[in-house]
mmCIF file of N, CA and C in Angstrom:
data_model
loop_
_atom_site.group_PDB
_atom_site.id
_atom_site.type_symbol
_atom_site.label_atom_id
_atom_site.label_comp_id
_atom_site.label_asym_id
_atom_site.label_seq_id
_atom_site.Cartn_x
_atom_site.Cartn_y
_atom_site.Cartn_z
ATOM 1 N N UNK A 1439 13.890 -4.736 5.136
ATOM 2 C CA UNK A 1439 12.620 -4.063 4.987
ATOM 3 C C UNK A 1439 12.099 -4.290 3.574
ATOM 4 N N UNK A 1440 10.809 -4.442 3.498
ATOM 5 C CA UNK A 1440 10.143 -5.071 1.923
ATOM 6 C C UNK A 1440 9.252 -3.927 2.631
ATOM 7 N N UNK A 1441 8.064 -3.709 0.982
ATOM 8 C CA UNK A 1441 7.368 -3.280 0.569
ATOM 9 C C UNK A 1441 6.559 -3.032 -0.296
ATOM 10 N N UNK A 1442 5.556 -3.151 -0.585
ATOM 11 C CA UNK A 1442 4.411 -3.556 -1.221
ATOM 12 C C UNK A 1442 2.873 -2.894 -1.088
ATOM 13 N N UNK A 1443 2.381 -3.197 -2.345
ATOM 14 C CA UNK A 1443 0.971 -2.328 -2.592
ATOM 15 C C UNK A 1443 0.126 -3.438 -2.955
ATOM 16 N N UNK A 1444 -1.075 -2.796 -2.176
ATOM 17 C CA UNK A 1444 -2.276 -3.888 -3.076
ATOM 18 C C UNK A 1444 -3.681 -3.382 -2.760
ATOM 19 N N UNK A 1445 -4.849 -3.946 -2.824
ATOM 20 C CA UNK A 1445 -6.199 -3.746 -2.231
ATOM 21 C C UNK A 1445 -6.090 -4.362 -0.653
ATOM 22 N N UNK A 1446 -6.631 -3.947 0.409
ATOM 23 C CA UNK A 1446 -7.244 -4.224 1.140
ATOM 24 C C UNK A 1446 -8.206 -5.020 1.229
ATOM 25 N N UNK A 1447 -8.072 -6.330 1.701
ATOM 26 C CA UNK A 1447 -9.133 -7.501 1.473
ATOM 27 C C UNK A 1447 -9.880 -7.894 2.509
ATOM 28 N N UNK A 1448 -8.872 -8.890 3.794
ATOM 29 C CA UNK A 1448 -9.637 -8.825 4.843
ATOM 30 C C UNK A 1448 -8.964 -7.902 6.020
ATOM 31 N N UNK A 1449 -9.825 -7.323 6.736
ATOM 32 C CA UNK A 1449 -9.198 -6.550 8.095
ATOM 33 C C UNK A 1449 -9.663 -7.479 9.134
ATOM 34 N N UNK A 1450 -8.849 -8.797 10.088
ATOM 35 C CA UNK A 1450 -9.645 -9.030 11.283
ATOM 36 C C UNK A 1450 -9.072 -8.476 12.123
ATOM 37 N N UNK A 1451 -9.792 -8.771 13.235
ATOM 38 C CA UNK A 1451 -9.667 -7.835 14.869
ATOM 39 C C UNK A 1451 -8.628 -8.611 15.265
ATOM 40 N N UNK A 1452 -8.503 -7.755 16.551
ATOM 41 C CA UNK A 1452 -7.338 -8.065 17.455
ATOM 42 C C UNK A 1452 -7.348 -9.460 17.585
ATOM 43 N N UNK A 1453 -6.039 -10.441 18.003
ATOM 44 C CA UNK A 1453 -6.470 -11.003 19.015
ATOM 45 C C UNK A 1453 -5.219 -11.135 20.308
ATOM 46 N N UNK A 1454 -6.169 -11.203 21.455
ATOM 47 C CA UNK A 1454 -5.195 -11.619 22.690
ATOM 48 C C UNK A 1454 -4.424 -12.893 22.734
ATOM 49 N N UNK A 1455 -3.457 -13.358 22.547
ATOM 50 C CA UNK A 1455 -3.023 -14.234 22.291
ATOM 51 C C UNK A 1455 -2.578 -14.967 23.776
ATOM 52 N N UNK A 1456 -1.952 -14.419 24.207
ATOM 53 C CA UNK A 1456 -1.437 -14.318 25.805
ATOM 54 C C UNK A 1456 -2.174 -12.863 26.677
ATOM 55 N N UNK A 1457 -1.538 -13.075 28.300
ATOM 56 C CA UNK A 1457 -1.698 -11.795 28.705
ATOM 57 C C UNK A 1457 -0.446 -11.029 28.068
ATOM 58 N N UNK A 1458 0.475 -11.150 27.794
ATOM 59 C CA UNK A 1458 1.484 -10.124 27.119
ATOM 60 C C UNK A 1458 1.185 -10.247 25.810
ATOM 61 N N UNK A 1459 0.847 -10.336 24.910
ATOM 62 C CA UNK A 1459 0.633 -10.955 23.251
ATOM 63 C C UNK A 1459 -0.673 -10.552 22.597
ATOM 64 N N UNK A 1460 -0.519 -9.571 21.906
ATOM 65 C CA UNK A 1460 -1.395 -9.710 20.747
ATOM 66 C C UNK A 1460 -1.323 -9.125 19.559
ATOM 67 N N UNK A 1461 -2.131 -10.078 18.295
ATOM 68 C CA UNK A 1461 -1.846 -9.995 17.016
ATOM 69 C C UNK A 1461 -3.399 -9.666 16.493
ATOM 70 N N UNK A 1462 -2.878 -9.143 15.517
ATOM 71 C CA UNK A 1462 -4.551 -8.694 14.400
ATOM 72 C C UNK A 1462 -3.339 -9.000 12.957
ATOM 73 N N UNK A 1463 -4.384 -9.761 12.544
ATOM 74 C CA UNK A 1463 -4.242 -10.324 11.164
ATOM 75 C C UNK A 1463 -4.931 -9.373 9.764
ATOM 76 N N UNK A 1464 -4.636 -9.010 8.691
ATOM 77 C CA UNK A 1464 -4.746 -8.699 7.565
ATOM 78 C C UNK A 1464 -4.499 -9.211 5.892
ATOM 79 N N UNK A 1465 -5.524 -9.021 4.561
ATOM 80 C CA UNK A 1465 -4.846 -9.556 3.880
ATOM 81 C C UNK A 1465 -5.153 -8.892 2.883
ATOM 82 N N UNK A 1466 -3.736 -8.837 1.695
ATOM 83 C CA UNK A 1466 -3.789 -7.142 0.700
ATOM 84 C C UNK A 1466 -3.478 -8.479 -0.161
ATOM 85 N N UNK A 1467 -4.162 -7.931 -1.367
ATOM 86 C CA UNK A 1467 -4.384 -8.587 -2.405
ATOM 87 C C UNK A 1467 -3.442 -8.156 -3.381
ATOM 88 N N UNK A 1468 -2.742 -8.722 -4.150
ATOM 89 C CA UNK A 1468 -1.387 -7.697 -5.257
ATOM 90 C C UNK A 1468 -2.040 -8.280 -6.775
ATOM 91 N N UNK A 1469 -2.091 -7.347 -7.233
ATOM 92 C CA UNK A 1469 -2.471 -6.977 -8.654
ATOM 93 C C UNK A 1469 -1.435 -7.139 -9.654
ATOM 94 N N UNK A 1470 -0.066 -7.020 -9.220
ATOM 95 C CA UNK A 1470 0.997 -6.589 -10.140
ATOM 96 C C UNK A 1470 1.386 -8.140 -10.622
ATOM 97 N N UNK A 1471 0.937 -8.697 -10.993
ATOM 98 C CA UNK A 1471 0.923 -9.727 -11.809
ATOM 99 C C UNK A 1471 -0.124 -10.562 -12.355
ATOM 100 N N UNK A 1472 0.074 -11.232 -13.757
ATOM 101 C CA UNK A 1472 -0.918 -11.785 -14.126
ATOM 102 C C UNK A 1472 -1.889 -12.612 -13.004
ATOM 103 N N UNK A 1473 -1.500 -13.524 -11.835
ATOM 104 C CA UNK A 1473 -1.929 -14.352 -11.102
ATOM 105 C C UNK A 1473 -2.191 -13.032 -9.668
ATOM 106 N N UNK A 1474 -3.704 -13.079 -9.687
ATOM 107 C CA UNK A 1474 -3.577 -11.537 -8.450
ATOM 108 C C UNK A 1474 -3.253 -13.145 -6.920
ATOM 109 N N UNK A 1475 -2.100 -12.280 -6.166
ATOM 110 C CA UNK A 1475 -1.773 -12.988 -5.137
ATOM 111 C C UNK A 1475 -2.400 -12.151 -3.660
ATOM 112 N N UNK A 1476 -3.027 -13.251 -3.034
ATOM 113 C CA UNK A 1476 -3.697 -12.812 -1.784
ATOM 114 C C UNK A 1476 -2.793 -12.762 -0.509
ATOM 115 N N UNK A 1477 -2.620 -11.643 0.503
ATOM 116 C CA UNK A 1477 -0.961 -12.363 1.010
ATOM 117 C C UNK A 1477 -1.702 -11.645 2.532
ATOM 118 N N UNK A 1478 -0.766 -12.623 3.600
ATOM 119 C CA UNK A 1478 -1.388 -12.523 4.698
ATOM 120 C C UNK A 1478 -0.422 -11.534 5.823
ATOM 121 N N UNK A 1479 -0.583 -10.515 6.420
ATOM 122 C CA UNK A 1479 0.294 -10.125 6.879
ATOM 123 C C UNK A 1479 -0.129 -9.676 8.614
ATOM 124 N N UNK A 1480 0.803 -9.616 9.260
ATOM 125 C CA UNK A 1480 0.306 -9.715 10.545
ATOM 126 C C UNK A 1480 0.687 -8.415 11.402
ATOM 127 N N UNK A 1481 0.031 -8.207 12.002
ATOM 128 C CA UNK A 1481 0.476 -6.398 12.807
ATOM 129 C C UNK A 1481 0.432 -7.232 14.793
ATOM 130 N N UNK A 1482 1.718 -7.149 15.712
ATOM 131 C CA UNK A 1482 1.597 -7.212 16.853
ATOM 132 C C UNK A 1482 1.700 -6.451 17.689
ATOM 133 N N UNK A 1483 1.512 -6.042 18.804
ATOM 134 C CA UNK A 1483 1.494 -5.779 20.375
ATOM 135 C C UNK A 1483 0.836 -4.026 19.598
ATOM 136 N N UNK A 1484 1.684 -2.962 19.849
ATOM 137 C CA UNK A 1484 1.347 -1.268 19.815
ATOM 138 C C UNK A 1484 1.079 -1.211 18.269
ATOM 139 N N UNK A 1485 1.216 -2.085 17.221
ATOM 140 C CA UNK A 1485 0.996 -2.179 16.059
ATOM 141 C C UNK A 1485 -0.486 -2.555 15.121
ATOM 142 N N UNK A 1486 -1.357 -3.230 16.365
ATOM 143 C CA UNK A 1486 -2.417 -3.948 15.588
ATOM 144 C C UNK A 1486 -3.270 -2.353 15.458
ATOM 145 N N UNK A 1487 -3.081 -1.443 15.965
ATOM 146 C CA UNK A 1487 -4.275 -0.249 15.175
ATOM 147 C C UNK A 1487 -4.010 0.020 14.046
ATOM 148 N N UNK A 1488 -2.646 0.236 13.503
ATOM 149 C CA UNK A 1488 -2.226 0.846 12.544
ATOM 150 C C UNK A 1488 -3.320 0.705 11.167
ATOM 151 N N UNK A 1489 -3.852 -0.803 11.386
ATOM 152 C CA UNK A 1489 -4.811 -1.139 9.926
ATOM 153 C C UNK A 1489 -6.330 -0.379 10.504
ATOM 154 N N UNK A 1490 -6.613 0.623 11.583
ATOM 155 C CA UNK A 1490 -8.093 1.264 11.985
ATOM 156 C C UNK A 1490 -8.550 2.447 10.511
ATOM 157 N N UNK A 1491 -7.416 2.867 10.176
ATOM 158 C CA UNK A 1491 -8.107 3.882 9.466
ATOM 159 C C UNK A 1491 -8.524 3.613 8.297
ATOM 160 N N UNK A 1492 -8.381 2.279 7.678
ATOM 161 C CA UNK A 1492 -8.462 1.804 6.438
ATOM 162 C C UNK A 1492 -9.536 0.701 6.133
ATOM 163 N N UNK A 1493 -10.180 0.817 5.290
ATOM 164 C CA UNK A 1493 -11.608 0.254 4.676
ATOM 165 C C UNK A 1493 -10.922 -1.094 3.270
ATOM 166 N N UNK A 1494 -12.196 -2.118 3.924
ATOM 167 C CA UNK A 1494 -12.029 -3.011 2.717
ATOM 168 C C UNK A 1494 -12.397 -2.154 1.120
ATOM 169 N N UNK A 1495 -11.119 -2.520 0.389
ATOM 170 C CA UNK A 1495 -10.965 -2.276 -0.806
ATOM 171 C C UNK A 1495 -9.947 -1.129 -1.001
ATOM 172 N N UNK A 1496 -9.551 -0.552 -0.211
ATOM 173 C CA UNK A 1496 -8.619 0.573 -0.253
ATOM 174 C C UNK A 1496 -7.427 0.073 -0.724
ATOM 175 N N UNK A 1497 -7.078 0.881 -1.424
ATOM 176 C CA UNK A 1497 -5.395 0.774 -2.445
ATOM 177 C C UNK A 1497 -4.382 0.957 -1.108
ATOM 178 N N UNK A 1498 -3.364 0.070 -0.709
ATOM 179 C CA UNK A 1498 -2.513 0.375 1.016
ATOM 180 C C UNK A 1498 -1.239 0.094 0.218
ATOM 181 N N UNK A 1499 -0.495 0.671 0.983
ATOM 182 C CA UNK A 1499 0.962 0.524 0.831
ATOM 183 C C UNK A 1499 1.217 -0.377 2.322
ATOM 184 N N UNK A 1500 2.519 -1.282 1.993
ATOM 185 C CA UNK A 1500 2.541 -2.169 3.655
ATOM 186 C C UNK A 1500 3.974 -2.072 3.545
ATOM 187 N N UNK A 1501 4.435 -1.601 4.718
ATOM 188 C CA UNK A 1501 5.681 -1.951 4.687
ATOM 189 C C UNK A 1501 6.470 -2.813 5.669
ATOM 190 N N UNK A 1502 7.122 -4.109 5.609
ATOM 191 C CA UNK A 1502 6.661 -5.180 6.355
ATOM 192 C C UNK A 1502 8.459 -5.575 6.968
ATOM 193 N N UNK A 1503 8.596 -6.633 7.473
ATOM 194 C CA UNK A 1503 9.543 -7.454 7.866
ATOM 195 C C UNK A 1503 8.900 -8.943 7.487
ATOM 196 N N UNK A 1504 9.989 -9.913 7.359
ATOM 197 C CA UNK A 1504 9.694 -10.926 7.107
ATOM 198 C C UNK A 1504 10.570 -11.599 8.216
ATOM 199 N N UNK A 1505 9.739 -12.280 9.042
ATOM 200 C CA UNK A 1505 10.328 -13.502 9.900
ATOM 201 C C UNK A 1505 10.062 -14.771 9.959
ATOM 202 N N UNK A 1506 11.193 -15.498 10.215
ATOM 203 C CA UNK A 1506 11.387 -17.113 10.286
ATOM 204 C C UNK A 1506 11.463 -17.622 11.949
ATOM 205 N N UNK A 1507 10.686 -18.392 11.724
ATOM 206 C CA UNK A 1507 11.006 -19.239 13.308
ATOM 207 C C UNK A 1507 11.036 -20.831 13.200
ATOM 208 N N UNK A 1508 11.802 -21.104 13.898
ATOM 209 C CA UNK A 1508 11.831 -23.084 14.205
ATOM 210 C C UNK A 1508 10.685 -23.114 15.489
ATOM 211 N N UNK A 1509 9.852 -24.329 15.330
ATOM 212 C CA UNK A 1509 9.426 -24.928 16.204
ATOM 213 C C UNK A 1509 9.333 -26.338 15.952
ATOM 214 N N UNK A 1510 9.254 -27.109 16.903
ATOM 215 C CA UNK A 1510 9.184 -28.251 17.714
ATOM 216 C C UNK A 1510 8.312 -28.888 18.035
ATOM 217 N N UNK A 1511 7.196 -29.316 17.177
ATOM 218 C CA UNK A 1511 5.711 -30.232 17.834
ATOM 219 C C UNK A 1511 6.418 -31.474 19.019
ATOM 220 N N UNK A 1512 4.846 -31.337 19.986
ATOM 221 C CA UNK A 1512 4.945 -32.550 20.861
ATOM 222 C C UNK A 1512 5.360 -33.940 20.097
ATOM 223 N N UNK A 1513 5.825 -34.381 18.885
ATOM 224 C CA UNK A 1513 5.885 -35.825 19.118
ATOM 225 C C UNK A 1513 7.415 -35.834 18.299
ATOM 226 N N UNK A 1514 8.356 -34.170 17.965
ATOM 227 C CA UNK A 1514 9.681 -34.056 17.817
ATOM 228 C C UNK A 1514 10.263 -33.736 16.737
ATOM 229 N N UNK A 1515 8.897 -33.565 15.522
ATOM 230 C CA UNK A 1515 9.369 -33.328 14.275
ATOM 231 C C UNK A 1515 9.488 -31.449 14.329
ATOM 232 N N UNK A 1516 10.442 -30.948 13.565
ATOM 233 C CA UNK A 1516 10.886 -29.801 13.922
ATOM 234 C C UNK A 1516 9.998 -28.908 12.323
ATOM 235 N N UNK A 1517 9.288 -28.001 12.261
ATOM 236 C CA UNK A 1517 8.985 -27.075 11.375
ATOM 237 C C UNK A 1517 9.379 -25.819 11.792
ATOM 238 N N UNK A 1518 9.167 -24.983 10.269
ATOM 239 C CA UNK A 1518 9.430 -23.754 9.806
ATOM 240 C C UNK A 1518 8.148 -22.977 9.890
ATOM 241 N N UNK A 1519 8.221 -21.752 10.062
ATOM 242 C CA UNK A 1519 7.167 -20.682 9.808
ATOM 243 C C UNK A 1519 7.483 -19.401 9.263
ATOM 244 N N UNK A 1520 6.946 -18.782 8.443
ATOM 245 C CA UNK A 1520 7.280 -17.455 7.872
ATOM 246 C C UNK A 1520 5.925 -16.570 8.352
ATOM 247 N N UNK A 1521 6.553 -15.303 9.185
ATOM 248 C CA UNK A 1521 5.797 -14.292 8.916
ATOM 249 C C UNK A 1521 5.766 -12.919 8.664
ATOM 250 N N UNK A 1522 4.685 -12.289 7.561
ATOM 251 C CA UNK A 1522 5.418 -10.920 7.080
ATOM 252 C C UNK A 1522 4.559 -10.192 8.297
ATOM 253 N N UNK A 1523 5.676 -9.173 8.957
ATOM 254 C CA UNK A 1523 5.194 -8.780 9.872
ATOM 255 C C UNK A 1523 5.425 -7.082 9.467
ATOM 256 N N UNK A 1524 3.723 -6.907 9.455
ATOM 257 C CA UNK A 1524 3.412 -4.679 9.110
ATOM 258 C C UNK A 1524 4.306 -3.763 10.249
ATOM 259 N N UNK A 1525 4.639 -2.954 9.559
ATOM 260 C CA UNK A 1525 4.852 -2.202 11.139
ATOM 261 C C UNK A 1525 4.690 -0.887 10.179
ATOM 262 N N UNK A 1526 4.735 -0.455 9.112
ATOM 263 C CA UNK A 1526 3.583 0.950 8.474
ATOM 264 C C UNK A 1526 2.845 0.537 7.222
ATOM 265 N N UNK A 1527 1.785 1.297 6.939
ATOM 266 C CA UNK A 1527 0.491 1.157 5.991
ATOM 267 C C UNK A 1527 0.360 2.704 6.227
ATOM 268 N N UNK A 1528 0.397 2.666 4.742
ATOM 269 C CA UNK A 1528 -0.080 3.859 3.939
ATOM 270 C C UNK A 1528 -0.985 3.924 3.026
ATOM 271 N N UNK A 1529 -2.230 4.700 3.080
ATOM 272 C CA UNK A 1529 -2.684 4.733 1.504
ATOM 273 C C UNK A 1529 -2.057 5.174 0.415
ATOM 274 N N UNK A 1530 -2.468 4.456 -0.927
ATOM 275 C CA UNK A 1530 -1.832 4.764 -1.941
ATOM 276 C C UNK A 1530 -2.567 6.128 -2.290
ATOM 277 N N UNK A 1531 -1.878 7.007 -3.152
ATOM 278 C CA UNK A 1531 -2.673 8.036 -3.999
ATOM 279 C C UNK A 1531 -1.469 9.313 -4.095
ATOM 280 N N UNK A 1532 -2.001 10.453 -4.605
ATOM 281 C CA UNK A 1532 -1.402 10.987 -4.415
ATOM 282 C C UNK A 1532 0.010 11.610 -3.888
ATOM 283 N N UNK A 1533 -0.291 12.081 -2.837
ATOM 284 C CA UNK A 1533 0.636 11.828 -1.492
ATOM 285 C C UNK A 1533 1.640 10.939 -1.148
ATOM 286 N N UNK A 1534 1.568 9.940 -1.044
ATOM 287 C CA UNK A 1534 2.109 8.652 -1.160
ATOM 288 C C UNK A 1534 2.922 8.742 -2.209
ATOM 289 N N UNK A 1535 2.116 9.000 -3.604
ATOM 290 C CA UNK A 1535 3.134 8.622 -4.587
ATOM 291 C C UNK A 1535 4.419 9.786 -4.619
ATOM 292 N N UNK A 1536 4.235 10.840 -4.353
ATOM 293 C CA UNK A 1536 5.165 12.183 -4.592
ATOM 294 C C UNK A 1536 6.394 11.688 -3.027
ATOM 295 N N UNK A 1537 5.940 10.930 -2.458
ATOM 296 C CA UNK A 1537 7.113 10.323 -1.635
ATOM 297 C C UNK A 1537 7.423 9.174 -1.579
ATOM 298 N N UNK A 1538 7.664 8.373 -2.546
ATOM 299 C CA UNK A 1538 8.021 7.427 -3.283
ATOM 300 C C UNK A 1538 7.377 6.257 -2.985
ATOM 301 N N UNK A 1539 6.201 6.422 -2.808
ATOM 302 C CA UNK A 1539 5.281 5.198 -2.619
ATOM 303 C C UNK A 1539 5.041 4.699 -4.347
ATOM 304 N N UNK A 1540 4.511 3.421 -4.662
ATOM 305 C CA UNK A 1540 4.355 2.803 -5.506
ATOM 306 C C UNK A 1540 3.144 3.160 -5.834
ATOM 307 N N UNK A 1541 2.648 3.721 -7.257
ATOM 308 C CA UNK A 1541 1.316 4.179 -7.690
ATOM 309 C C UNK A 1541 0.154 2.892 -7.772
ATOM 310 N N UNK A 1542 -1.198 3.341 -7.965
ATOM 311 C CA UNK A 1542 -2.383 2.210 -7.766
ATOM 312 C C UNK A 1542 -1.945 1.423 -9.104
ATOM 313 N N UNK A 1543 -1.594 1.724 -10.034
ATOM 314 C CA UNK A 1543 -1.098 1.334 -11.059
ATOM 315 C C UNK A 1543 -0.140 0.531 -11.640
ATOM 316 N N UNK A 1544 1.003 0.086 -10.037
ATOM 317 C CA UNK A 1544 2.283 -0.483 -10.054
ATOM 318 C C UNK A 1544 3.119 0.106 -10.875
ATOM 319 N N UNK A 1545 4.500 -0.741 -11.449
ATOM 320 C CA UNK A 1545 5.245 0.124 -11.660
ATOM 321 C C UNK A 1545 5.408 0.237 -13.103
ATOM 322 N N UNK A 1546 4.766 -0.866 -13.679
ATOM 323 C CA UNK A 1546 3.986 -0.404 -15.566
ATOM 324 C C UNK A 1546 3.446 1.143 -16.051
ATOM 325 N N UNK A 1547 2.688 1.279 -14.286
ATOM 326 C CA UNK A 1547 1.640 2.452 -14.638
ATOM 327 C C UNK A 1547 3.404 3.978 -14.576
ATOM 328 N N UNK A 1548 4.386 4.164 -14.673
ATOM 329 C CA UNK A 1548 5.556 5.023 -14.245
ATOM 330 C C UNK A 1548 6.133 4.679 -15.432
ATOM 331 N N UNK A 1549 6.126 6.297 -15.332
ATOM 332 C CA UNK A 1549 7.126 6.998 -16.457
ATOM 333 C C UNK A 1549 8.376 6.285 -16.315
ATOM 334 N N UNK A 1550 9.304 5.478 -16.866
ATOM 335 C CA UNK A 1550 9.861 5.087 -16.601
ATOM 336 C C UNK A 1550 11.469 5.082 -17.843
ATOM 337 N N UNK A 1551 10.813 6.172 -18.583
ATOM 338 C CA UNK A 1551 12.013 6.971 -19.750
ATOM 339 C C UNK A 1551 12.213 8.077 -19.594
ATOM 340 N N UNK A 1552 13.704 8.443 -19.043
ATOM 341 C CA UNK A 1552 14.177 9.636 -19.085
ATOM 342 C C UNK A 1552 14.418 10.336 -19.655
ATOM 343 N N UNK A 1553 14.967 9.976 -21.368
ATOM 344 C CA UNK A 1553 15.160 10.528 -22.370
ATOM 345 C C UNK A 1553 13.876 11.457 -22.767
ATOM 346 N N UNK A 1554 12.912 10.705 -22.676
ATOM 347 C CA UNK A 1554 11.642 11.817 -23.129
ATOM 348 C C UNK A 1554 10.912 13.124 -22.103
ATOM 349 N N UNK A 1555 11.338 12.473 -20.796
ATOM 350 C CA UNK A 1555 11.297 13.591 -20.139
ATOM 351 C C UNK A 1555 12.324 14.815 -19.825
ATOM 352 N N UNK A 1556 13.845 14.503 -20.037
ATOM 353 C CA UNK A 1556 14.648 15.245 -20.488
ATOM 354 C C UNK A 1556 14.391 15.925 -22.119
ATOM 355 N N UNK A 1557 13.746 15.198 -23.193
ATOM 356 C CA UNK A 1557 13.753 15.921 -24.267
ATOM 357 C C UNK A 1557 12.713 16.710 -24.263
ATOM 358 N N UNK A 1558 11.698 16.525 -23.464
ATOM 359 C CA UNK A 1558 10.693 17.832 -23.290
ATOM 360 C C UNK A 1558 10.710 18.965 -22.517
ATOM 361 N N UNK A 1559 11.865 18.952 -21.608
ATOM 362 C CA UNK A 1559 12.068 20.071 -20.794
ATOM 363 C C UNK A 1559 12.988 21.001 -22.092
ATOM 364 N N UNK A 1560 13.832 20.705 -22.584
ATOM 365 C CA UNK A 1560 14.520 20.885 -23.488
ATOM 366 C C UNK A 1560 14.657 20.910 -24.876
ATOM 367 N N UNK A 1561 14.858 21.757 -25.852
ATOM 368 C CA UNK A 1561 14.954 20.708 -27.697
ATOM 369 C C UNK A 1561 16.067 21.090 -28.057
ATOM 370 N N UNK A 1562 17.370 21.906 -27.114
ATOM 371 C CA UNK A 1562 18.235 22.375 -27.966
ATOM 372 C C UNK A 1562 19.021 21.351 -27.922
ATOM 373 N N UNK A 1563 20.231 21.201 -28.741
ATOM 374 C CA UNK A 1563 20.687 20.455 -28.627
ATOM 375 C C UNK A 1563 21.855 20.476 -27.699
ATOM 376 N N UNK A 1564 22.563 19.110 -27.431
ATOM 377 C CA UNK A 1564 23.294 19.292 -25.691
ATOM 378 C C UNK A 1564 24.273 18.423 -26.574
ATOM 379 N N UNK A 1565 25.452 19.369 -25.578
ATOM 380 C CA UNK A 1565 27.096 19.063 -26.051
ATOM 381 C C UNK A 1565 27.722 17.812 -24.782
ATOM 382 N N UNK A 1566 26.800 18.025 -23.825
ATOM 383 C CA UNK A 1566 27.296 16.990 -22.844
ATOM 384 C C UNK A 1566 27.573 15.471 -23.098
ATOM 385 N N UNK A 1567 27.968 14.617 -22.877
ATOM 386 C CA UNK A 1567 28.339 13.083 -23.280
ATOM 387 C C UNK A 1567 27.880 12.533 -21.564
ATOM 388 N N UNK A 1568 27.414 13.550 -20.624
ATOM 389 C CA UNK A 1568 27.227 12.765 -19.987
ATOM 390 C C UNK A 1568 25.893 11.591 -19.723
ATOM 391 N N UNK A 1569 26.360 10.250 -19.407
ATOM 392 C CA UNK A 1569 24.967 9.597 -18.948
ATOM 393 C C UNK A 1569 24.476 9.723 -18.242
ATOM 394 N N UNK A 1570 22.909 9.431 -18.253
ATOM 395 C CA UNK A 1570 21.553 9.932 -17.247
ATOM 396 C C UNK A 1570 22.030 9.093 -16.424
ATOM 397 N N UNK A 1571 22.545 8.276 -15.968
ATOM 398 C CA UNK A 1571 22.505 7.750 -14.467
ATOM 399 C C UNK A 1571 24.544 7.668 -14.003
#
């Protein structure tokens, strides 16, 4: 299981792929690096609503699978395919973040020193030797 935050870029519709089969395509844009990466992720069969409640530009949390498949073109040469496949989306904000979702901010934007948040609950001084983790 992976997981990841970004903007909301494109939302397309369903599609029927087969009579048993269908996929709706999406693509969340990631910020958390100098180079913003556009990434394509795919929702199938009882899954393609999950992206209804959410608007281009919205901050989403995705939480995905990644799959590999072999195939076989008609003339025998054999390829690879990768796909990250959604199965929950969350908005970011609030909420999200107080249950360990990743802030709009990534993980630069997080407190990420304990010492200072332990020395502000506290100023006396501590006899313990034990370490924070």
């Amino acid at each position: 299981m992976f997981k990841i935050s970004g903007i909301l870029k494109v939302k397309n519709d369903t599609v029927q792929v087969s009579e048993k089969f269908s996929k709706r395509e999406f693509v969340l844009t990631d910020n958390a690096s100098m180079y913003p990466q556009d990434i394509l992720f795919q929702l199938t069969q009882d899954k393609c609503s999950l992206i209804d409640g959410f608007n281009l530009q919205d901050q989403i949390e995705v939480s995905f699978n990644l799959r590999g498949r072999e195939w076989t073109n008609p003339q025998g040469e054999v390829r690879y395919f990768n796909t990250l496949e959604a199965w929950r989306i969350e908005r970011v904000g609030a909420a999200s973040s107080m249950s360990g979702g990743i802030p709009a901010g990534g993980p630069t934007a997080m407190n990420l020193d304990p010492v200072a948040s332990a020395s502000s609950a506290s100023t006396a001084p501590s006899d313990d030797d034990d370490l924070p983790f």
